[in-house]
CSV table of C-alpha atoms in Angstrom, one decimal:
chain,number,residue,atom,x,y,z
A,167,UNK,CA,-25.3,-12.8,-9.0
A,168,UNK,CA,-22.2,-12.5,-11.1
A,169,UNK,CA,-20.6,-15.6,-12.4
A,170,UNK,CA,-17.4,-14.5,-10.9
A,171,UNK,CA,-18.7,-14.9,-7.4
A,172,UNK,CA,-18.4,-18.0,-5.4
A,173,UNK,CA,-18.2,-19.2,-1.9
A,174,UNK,CA,-16.4,-22.4,-2.7
A,175,UNK,CA,-13.4,-22.4,-0.4
A,176,UNK,CA,-11.8,-25.3,-2.4
A,177,UNK,CA,-11.0,-22.9,-5.2
A,178,UNK,CA,-8.6,-20.9,-3.0
A,179,UNK,CA,-5.8,-23.3,-4.0
A,180,UNK,CA,-2.1,-23.1,-3.2
A,181,UNK,CA,-1.0,-22.0,-6.7
A,182,UNK,CA,-3.7,-19.3,-6.8
A,183,UNK,CA,-2.6,-18.0,-3.4
A,184,UNK,CA,1.0,-17.9,-4.6
A,185,UNK,CA,0.2,-16.1,-7.8
A,186,UNK,CA,-1.7,-13.4,-6.0
A,187,UNK,CA,0.8,-13.2,-3.1
A,188,UNK,CA,3.9,-12.9,-5.4
A,189,UNK,CA,2.3,-10.2,-7.6
A,190,UNK,CA,1.2,-8.0,-4.6
A,191,UNK,CA,4.5,-8.6,-2.9
A,192,UNK,CA,6.4,-7.1,-5.9
A,193,UNK,CA,4.1,-4.1,-5.8
A,194,UNK,CA,4.9,-3.6,-2.1
A,195,UNK,CA,8.6,-4.1,-2.6
A,196,UNK,CA,8.8,-1.5,-5.3
A,197,UNK,CA,6.8,1.0,-3.2
A,198,UNK,CA,8.8,0.4,0.0
A,199,UNK,CA,12.1,0.8,-1.9
A,200,UNK,CA,10.9,4.0,-3.5
A,201,UNK,CA,10.0,5.4,-0.1
A,202,UNK,CA,13.4,4.6,1.2
A,203,UNK,CA,15.4,6.2,-1.7
A,204,UNK,CA,13.1,8.8,-3.3
A,205,UNK,CA,13.6,11.5,-0.7
A,206,UNK,CA,17.4,11.8,-0.9
A,207,UNK,CA,17.5,11.1,-4.7
A,208,UNK,CA,14.8,13.8,-5.2
A,209,UNK,CA,17.0,16.3,-3.3
A,210,UNK,CA,19.9,15.4,-5.6
A,211,UNK,CA,17.7,16.2,-8.6
A,212,UNK,CA,16.9,19.5,-7.1
A,213,UNK,CA,13.3,18.9,-6.0
A,214,UNK,CA,12.0,20.5,-2.8
A,215,UNK,CA,10.7,18.2,-0.1
A,216,UNK,CA,7.1,19.1,-0.9
A,217,UNK,CA,7.7,18.3,-4.6
A,218,UNK,CA,8.9,14.8,-3.7
A,219,UNK,CA,5.7,14.4,-1.7
A,220,UNK,CA,3.6,15.7,-4.5
A,221,UNK,CA,5.0,13.1,-7.0
A,222,UNK,CA,3.8,10.3,-4.6
A,223,UNK,CA,0.5,12.1,-3.9
A,224,UNK,CA,-0.4,12.5,-7.5
A,225,UNK,CA,0.2,8.8,-8.1
A,226,UNK,CA,-2.0,7.9,-5.2
A,227,UNK,CA,-4.8,10.2,-6.6
A,228,UNK,CA,-4.8,8.3,-9.8
A,229,UNK,CA,-4.9,5.0,-8.0
A,230,UNK,CA,-7.8,6.3,-5.9
A,231,UNK,CA,-9.8,7.2,-9.1
A,232,UNK,CA,-8.9,4.0,-11.0
A,233,UNK,CA,-9.2,1.3,-8.3
A,234,UNK,CA,-13.0,1.3,-8.1
A,235,UNK,CA,-13.2,1.3,-11.9
A,236,UNK,CA,-10.9,-1.7,-12.1
A,237,UNK,CA,-12.8,-3.4,-9.3
A,238,UNK,CA,-16.1,-3.1,-11.2
A,239,UNK,CA,-14.4,-4.2,-14.4
A,240,UNK,CA,-13.1,-7.4,-12.7
A,241,UNK,CA,-16.6,-8.1,-11.4
A,242,UNK,CA,-17.7,-8.1,-15.1
A,243,UNK,CA,-14.8,-9.9,-16.9
A,244,UNK,CA,-13.1,-11.9,-14.1
A,245,UNK,CA,-10.0,-11.4,-12.1
A,246,UNK,CA,-7.1,-12.7,-14.2
A,247,UNK,CA,-7.0,-10.1,-16.9
A,248,UNK,CA,-7.0,-7.0,-14.6
A,249,UNK,CA,-4.5,-8.7,-12.3
A,250,UNK,CA,-2.1,-9.3,-15.2
A,251,UNK,CA,-2.5,-5.7,-16.3
A,252,UNK,CA,-1.5,-4.6,-12.8
A,253,UNK,CA,1.7,-6.8,-12.8
A,254,UNK,CA,2.8,-5.9,-16.3
A,255,UNK,CA,2.1,-2.2,-15.8
A,256,UNK,CA,4.1,-2.3,-12.6
A,257,UNK,CA,7.1,-3.8,-14.2
A,258,UNK,CA,7.2,-1.6,-17.3
A,259,UNK,CA,6.5,1.7,-15.6
A,260,UNK,CA,8.8,1.0,-12.6
A,261,UNK,CA,11.6,0.7,-15.2
A,262,UNK,CA,10.6,3.9,-16.9
A,263,UNK,CA,10.5,5.8,-13.5
A,264,UNK,CA,13.8,4.4,-12.4
A,265,UNK,CA,15.4,5.4,-15.7
A,266,UNK,CA,14.2,9.0,-15.2
A,267,UNK,CA,15.6,9.1,-11.6
A,268,UNK,CA,19.0,7.8,-13.0
A,269,UNK,CA,19.2,10.3,-15.9
A,270,UNK,CA,17.7,13.5,-14.6
A,271,UNK,CA,20.7,14.6,-12.5
A,272,UNK,CA,22.9,14.6,-15.5
A,273,UNK,CA,20.5,16.2,-18.0
A,274,UNK,CA,20.7,19.7,-16.6
A,275,UNK,CA,17.0,20.3,-17.0
A,276,UNK,CA,15.2,23.0,-15.0
A,277,UNK,CA,13.8,21.7,-11.8
A,278,UNK,CA,10.3,22.4,-13.0
A,279,UNK,CA,10.8,20.2,-16.1
A,280,UNK,CA,12.2,17.4,-14.0
A,281,UNK,CA,9.3,17.7,-11.6
A,282,UNK,CA,6.8,17.5,-14.5
A,283,UNK,CA,8.5,14.4,-16.0
A,284,UNK,CA,8.4,12.6,-12.7
A,285,UNK,CA,4.7,13.5,-12.2
A,286,UNK,CA,3.8,12.2,-15.7
A,287,UNK,CA,5.7,9.0,-15.2
A,288,UNK,CA,4.0,8.3,-11.9
A,289,UNK,CA,0.6,8.9,-13.5
A,290,UNK,CA,1.4,6.4,-16.2
A,291,UNK,CA,2.5,4.0,-13.5
A,292,UNK,CA,-0.6,4.3,-11.4
A,293,UNK,CA,-3.3,3.7,-14.0
A,294,UNK,CA,-2.4,0.0,-14.7
A,295,UNK,CA,-1.1,-0.8,-11.2
A,296,UNK,CA,-4.5,0.2,-9.7
A,297,UNK,CA,-5.9,-3.0,-11.2
A,298,UNK,CA,-3.9,-5.4,-9.1
A,299,UNK,CA,-5.3,-5.1,-5.5
A,300,UNK,CA,-9.0,-5.0,-6.4
A,301,UNK,CA,-8.7,-8.0,-8.7
A,302,UNK,CA,-6.8,-9.9,-6.0
A,303,UNK,CA,-9.3,-9.0,-3.3
A,304,UNK,CA,-12.2,-10.1,-5.6
A,305,UNK,CA,-10.5,-13.4,-6.4
A,306,UNK,CA,-10.0,-14.2,-2.7
A,307,UNK,CA,-13.5,-13.1,-1.8
A,308,UNK,CA,-14.9,-15.3,-4.6
A,309,UNK,CA,-13.2,-18.3,-3.2
A,310,UNK,CA,-13.9,-17.9,0.6
A,311,UNK,CA,-16.8,-18.2,2.9
A,312,UNK,CA,-18.0,-15.2,4.9
A,313,UNK,CA,-16.8,-16.9,8.2
A,314,UNK,CA,-13.2,-17.1,6.9
A,315,UNK,CA,-13.3,-14.0,4.6
A,316,UNK,CA,-11.2,-11.7,6.9
A,317,UNK,CA,-8.6,-14.4,7.5
A,318,UNK,CA,-8.4,-15.2,3.8
A,319,UNK,CA,-8.1,-11.5,2.9
A,320,UNK,CA,-5.1,-11.3,5.3
A,321,UNK,CA,-3.2,-12.9,2.4
A,322,UNK,CA,-3.2,-9.4,0.8
A,323,UNK,CA,-1.8,-7.9,3.9
A,324,UNK,CA,0.8,-10.7,4.2
A,325,UNK,CA,1.9,-10.0,0.6
A,326,UNK,CA,2.3,-6.3,1.3
A,327,UNK,CA,4.0,-7.1,4.6
A,328,UNK,CA,6.5,-9.5,3.0
A,329,UNK,CA,7.2,-6.9,0.2
A,330,UNK,CA,7.9,-4.2,2.7
A,331,UNK,CA,10.4,-6.4,4.4
A,332,UNK,CA,12.2,-7.6,1.3
A,333,UNK,CA,12.1,-4.1,-0.3
A,334,UNK,CA,14.0,-2.3,2.4
A,335,UNK,CA,16.4,-5.3,2.7
A,336,UNK,CA,17.2,-4.9,-1.0
A,337,UNK,CA,17.7,-1.2,-0.5
A,338,UNK,CA,19.9,-1.6,2.5
A,339,UNK,CA,22.0,-4.4,0.9
A,340,UNK,CA,22.5,-2.8,-2.5
A,341,UNK,CA,22.6,0.8,-1.5
A,342,UNK,CA,26.4,0.8,-1.8
A,343,UNK,CA,26.2,-0.3,-5.4
A,344,UNK,CA,23.5,2.1,-6.3
A,345,UNK,CA,20.3,3.2,-4.7
A,346,UNK,CA,18.3,2.5,-7.9
A,347,UNK,CA,19.5,-1.1,-8.5
A,348,UNK,CA,16.8,-2.7,-6.2
A,349,UNK,CA,14.0,-1.0,-8.2
A,350,UNK,CA,15.4,-2.5,-11.5
A,351,UNK,CA,15.6,-6.0,-10.0
A,352,UNK,CA,12.1,-5.8,-8.6
A,353,UNK,CA,10.7,-4.5,-11.9
A,354,UNK,CA,12.3,-7.3,-13.9
A,355,UNK,CA,10.9,-9.9,-11.4
A,356,UNK,CA,7.4,-8.9,-12.6
A,357,UNK,CA,8.0,-11.0,-15.8
A,358,UNK,CA,8.1,-14.4,-14.2
A,359,UNK,CA,5.4,-13.3,-11.7
A,360,UNK,CA,3.1,-12.4,-14.6
A,361,UNK,CA,3.7,-15.7,-16.3
A,362,UNK,CA,2.9,-17.7,-13.2
A,363,UNK,CA,-0.3,-15.6,-12.6
A,364,UNK,CA,-1.4,-16.2,-16.1
A,365,UNK,CA,-1.2,-20.0,-15.6
A,366,UNK,CA,-2.7,-20.2,-12.1
A,367,UNK,CA,-5.4,-17.5,-11.8
A,368,UNK,CA,-8.5,-19.2,-13.2
A,369,UNK,CA,-10.2,-17.7,-16.3
A,370,UNK,CA,-13.8,-17.0,-15.6
A,371,UNK,CA,-16.5,-16.3,-18.2
A,372,UNK,CA,-17.8,-12.8,-18.4
A,373,UNK,CA,-20.8,-12.0,-16.3
A,374,UNK,CA,-24.1,-12.7,-18.0
A,375,UNK,CA,-25.1,-9.2,-17.1
A,376,UNK,CA,-23.3,-6.2,-15.8
A,377,UNK,CA,-22.9,-6.6,-12.0
A,378,UNK,CA,-24.8,-4.0,-10.0
A,379,UNK,CA,-23.0,-1.2,-8.2
A,380,UNK,CA,-23.1,-1.0,-4.4
A,381,UNK,CA,-26.3,1.0,-4.6
A,382,UNK,CA,-28.0,1.4,-1.2
A,383,UNK,CA,-25.5,-0.9,0.4
A,384,UNK,CA,-22.8,1.7,-0.2
A,385,UNK,CA,-23.8,3.5,3.0
A,386,UNK,CA,-22.7,0.4,4.9
A,387,UNK,CA,-19.1,1.0,4.0
A,388,UNK,CA,-19.0,4.8,3.4
A,389,UNK,CA,-17.7,5.8,6.8
A,390,UNK,CA,-15.4,2.8,6.9
A,391,UNK,CA,-13.8,3.9,3.7
A,392,UNK,CA,-13.3,7.4,5.1
A,393,UNK,CA,-11.7,5.9,8.2
A,394,UNK,CA,-9.4,3.7,6.1
A,395,UNK,CA,-8.3,6.8,4.2
A,396,UNK,CA,-7.6,8.7,7.4
A,397,UNK,CA,-5.6,5.9,8.9
A,398,UNK,CA,-3.5,5.5,5.7
A,399,UNK,CA,-2.8,9.2,5.7
A,400,UNK,CA,-0.7,8.3,8.7
A,401,UNK,CA,1.0,5.4,6.9
A,402,UNK,CA,1.8,7.7,4.0
A,403,UNK,CA,2.9,10.7,6.0
A,404,UNK,CA,5.4,8.6,8.1
A,405,UNK,CA,6.7,6.6,5.1
A,406,UNK,CA,7.3,9.7,3.0
A,407,UNK,CA,8.9,11.8,5.7
A,408,UNK,CA,10.9,9.2,7.5
A,409,UNK,CA,13.9,9.4,5.1
A,410,UNK,CA,14.1,13.1,5.7
A,411,UNK,CA,13.8,12.6,9.4
A,412,UNK,CA,16.6,10.0,9.4
A,413,UNK,CA,18.9,12.2,7.2
A,414,UNK,CA,18.3,15.3,9.4
A,415,UNK,CA,18.7,13.6,12.8
A,416,UNK,CA,21.8,11.5,11.9
A,417,UNK,CA,23.4,13.9,9.4
A,418,UNK,CA,23.8,11.2,6.6
A,419,UNK,CA,24.4,11.5,2.8
A,420,UNK,CA,21.9,10.0,0.3
A,421,UNK,CA,23.3,6.4,0.2
A,422,UNK,CA,23.7,6.1,3.9
A,423,UNK,CA,20.2,7.6,4.4
A,424,UNK,CA,18.7,5.0,2.1
A,425,UNK,CA,20.5,2.2,3.9
A,426,UNK,CA,19.5,3.4,7.4
A,427,UNK,CA,15.9,4.2,6.4
A,428,UNK,CA,15.6,0.8,4.8
A,429,UNK,CA,16.5,-0.9,8.1
A,430,UNK,CA,13.8,1.0,9.9
A,431,UNK,CA,11.2,0.1,7.2
A,432,UNK,CA,12.3,-3.5,7.5
A,433,UNK,CA,11.7,-3.6,11.2
A,434,UNK,CA,8.3,-2.0,10.7
A,435,UNK,CA,7.5,-4.5,8.0
A,436,UNK,CA,8.5,-7.5,10.1
A,437,UNK,CA,6.2,-6.4,12.9
A,438,UNK,CA,3.5,-5.7,10.3
A,439,UNK,CA,3.8,-9.2,8.8
A,440,UNK,CA,3.8,-10.8,12.3
A,441,UNK,CA,0.5,-9.2,13.1
A,442,UNK,CA,-1.0,-10.1,9.7
A,443,UNK,CA,-0.1,-13.7,10.0
A,444,UNK,CA,-1.5,-13.8,13.5
A,445,UNK,CA,-4.8,-12.4,12.2
A,446,UNK,CA,-4.8,-15.0,9.4
A,447,UNK,CA,-4.2,-17.9,11.8
A,448,UNK,CA,-6.5,-16.8,14.7
A,449,UNK,CA,-9.3,-15.2,12.6
A,450,UNK,CA,-10.4,-12.8,15.3
A,451,UNK,CA,-13.6,-10.7,15.0
A,452,UNK,CA,-13.0,-7.7,12.8
A,453,UNK,CA,-14.2,-4.9,15.1
A,454,UNK,CA,-12.0,-5.6,18.2
A,455,UNK,CA,-9.1,-6.2,15.8
A,456,UNK,CA,-9.7,-2.8,14.2
A,457,UNK,CA,-9.7,-1.1,17.6
A,458,UNK,CA,-6.5,-2.7,18.8
A,459,UNK,CA,-4.7,-2.0,15.5
A,460,UNK,CA,-5.7,1.6,15.5
A,461,UNK,CA,-4.6,2.1,19.1
A,462,UNK,CA,-1.2,0.6,18.4
A,463,UNK,CA,-0.8,2.7,15.2
A,464,UNK,CA,-1.6,5.9,17.0
A,465,UNK,CA,0.9,5.1,19.8
A,466,UNK,CA,3.7,4.3,17.3
A,467,UNK,CA,3.1,7.6,15.4
A,468,UNK,CA,3.1,9.6,18.7
A,469,UNK,CA,6.4,8.1,19.8
A,470,UNK,CA,8.0,9.7,16.7
A,471,UNK,CA,7.5,13.1,18.2
A,472,UNK,CA,10.1,12.4,20.9
A,473,UNK,CA,12.8,11.0,18.5
A,474,UNK,CA,15.0,14.1,18.3
A,475,UNK,CA,15.7,13.9,22.0
A,476,UNK,CA,15.8,10.1,22.0
A,477,UNK,CA,16.7,8.7,18.6
A,478,UNK,CA,16.5,5.1,19.9
A,479,UNK,CA,12.7,5.5,20.0
A,480,UNK,CA,12.6,5.1,16.3
A,481,UNK,CA,13.0,1.3,16.8
A,482,UNK,CA,10.0,0.8,19.1
A,483,UNK,CA,7.9,3.3,17.1
A,484,UNK,CA,8.4,1.2,14.0
A,485,UNK,CA,7.6,-2.1,15.8
A,486,UNK,CA,4.4,-0.7,17.4
A,487,UNK,CA,3.2,0.9,14.2
A,488,UNK,CA,3.9,-2.3,12.3
A,489,UNK,CA,1.9,-4.4,14.7
A,490,UNK,CA,-0.9,-1.8,14.6
A,491,UNK,CA,-1.4,-1.5,10.9
A,492,UNK,CA,-0.8,-5.2,10.4
A,493,UNK,CA,-3.9,-5.9,12.5
A,494,UNK,CA,-5.9,-2.9,11.1
A,495,UNK,CA,-5.5,-3.6,7.4
A,496,UNK,CA,-6.9,-7.2,7.1
A,497,UNK,CA,-9.6,-6.3,9.6
A,498,UNK,CA,-10.8,-3.3,7.6
A,499,UNK,CA,-10.8,-5.3,4.3
A,500,UNK,CA,-12.7,-8.2,6.0
A,501,UNK,CA,-15.2,-5.8,7.6
A,502,UNK,CA,-15.9,-4.0,4.3
A,503,UNK,CA,-16.3,-7.4,2.4
A,504,UNK,CA,-18.8,-8.7,5.0
A,505,UNK,CA,-21.0,-5.6,4.7
A,506,UNK,CA,-21.8,-6.0,1.0
A,507,UNK,CA,-23.3,-8.8,-1.3
A,508,UNK,CA,-21.2,-11.5,-2.9
A,509,UNK,CA,-21.6,-10.2,-6.5
A,510,UNK,CA,-19.9,-6.8,-5.8
A,511,UNK,CA,-16.8,-8.1,-4.0
A,512,UNK,CA,-14.5,-6.7,-6.8
A,513,UNK,CA,-16.3,-3.3,-6.4
A,514,UNK,CA,-15.8,-3.1,-2.7
A,515,UNK,CA,-12.3,-4.4,-3.0
A,516,UNK,CA,-11.6,-1.6,-5.4
A,517,UNK,CA,-13.1,0.9,-3.0
A,518,UNK,CA,-11.0,-0.3,-0.1
A,519,UNK,CA,-7.9,0.0,-2.3
A,520,UNK,CA,-9.1,3.4,-3.4
A,521,UNK,CA,-9.5,4.5,0.3
A,522,UNK,CA,-6.0,3.3,1.1
A,523,UNK,CA,-4.6,5.2,-1.9
A,524,UNK,CA,-6.6,8.3,-0.9
A,525,UNK,CA,-4.5,8.4,2.3
A,526,UNK,CA,-1.5,8.5,0.0
A,527,UNK,CA,-2.9,11.6,-1.8
A,528,UNK,CA,-2.7,13.9,1.2
A,529,UNK,CA,-0.3,11.9,3.3
A,530,UNK,CA,3.0,12.4,1.4
A,531,UNK,CA,2.5,16.1,0.5
A,532,UNK,CA,0.8,16.8,3.8
A,533,UNK,CA,3.3,14.9,5.9
A,534,UNK,CA,6.3,16.6,4.2
A,535,UNK,CA,4.7,20.0,4.4
A,536,UNK,CA,4.0,19.6,8.1
A,537,UNK,CA,7.5,18.1,8.6
A,538,UNK,CA,8.9,21.3,7.0
A,539,UNK,CA,7.1,23.3,9.7
A,540,UNK,CA,7.9,21.0,12.6
A,541,UNK,CA,8.5,17.2,12.8
A,542,UNK,CA,6.5,17.1,16.1
A,543,UNK,CA,3.5,18.7,14.4
A,544,UNK,CA,3.7,16.2,11.5
A,545,UNK,CA,3.7,13.1,13.7
A,546,UNK,CA,1.2,14.5,16.2
A,547,UNK,CA,-1.3,15.0,13.3
A,548,UNK,CA,-0.4,11.5,12.1
A,549,UNK,CA,-1.3,10.0,15.4
A,550,UNK,CA,-4.6,11.9,15.6
A,551,UNK,CA,-5.5,10.8,12.1
A,552,UNK,CA,-5.3,7.1,13.2
A,553,UNK,CA,-7.6,7.7,16.1
A,554,UNK,CA,-10.2,9.4,14.0
A,555,UNK,CA,-9.9,6.8,11.3
A,556,UNK,CA,-10.3,3.9,13.7
A,557,UNK,CA,-13.4,5.5,15.2
A,558,UNK,CA,-15.0,5.8,11.8
A,559,UNK,CA,-14.3,2.2,10.8
A,560,UNK,CA,-15.8,0.9,14.0
A,561,UNK,CA,-19.2,2.5,13.3
A,562,UNK,CA,-21.5,0.0,11.7
A,563,UNK,CA,-24.7,1.7,10.4
A,564,UNK,CA,-28.0,-0.3,10.7
A,565,UNK,CA,-28.9,-2.5,7.7
């Protein structure tokens, strides 16, 4: 067994929780702000809707590739170093990407050149950021018993939920000053978060030997990972297309679109966080929680189909989707963790992060492409993807 593995729940201290929570919350804040502002800002740069989706999709592809590698690396060297790489990379590369968004409209570059620069910047962002979630999941799994693993891992979801509340709130509050200002503030906040994490995430000695891969146990999580990717296709498709939907339905300019979309994302995130905290407190069995979360996620996505004729449905759709995915995410992480041995928790955490990111490979570009054909088609496919994904996560192959 790797020396980084443990089942000592006393190690899951308050400062450790806060260090992991604050770092992951910043990641989520940056991502949610970007979803709220990138659509209209990309249109001002001259990018087509599908190109805006492709920028996000390429970033997710890189995270999908790198997350399992970072997870295995954290099993070998410990959790602190990879987590700090994730926070530092997030801060630096978010500032670089924000600078590009601010400068490209005035540079007069061909659209193809602007598109290429944004793609390159998001790749450079994704490589280090992919280290954060696997290292955090491994640290929590190291410090928790199997009986409380799913509830402990809900901390990850709570961090993302809090970030997706605060991020849109930043975007909505500061959109009048400038839609990019929230991204700058969030990126700079990575500095104190990294300092705090360096002090409170324990340093662990390198493993005496290279931890094994999942090997034959990989088949226990293979279909679950496919199911998570399918469900997160829906998350990505809705998040990337919602700004376009809001702008087209209400006829808003870019700042007003960012503000209105931020409010919808904030409602979704509040519901998401409420569900995550409930899972953390109640610690329900993972499989019924997966089923309930998936059903709610599908209903929320399906409600979006009717929004053009009843715009008020956007509010309940966001609430229902938030509740659904708030239950689904920690249950999926807990279920995956419980299916594999203790010495590969970083590896499986990386694979779950990779599966979530995989949904963001196809989701943004697929969602925006389907949206360009027909919004009803986009959100109908999104609802079906949750149903399929939930069914795959519920299948538990024999040991």
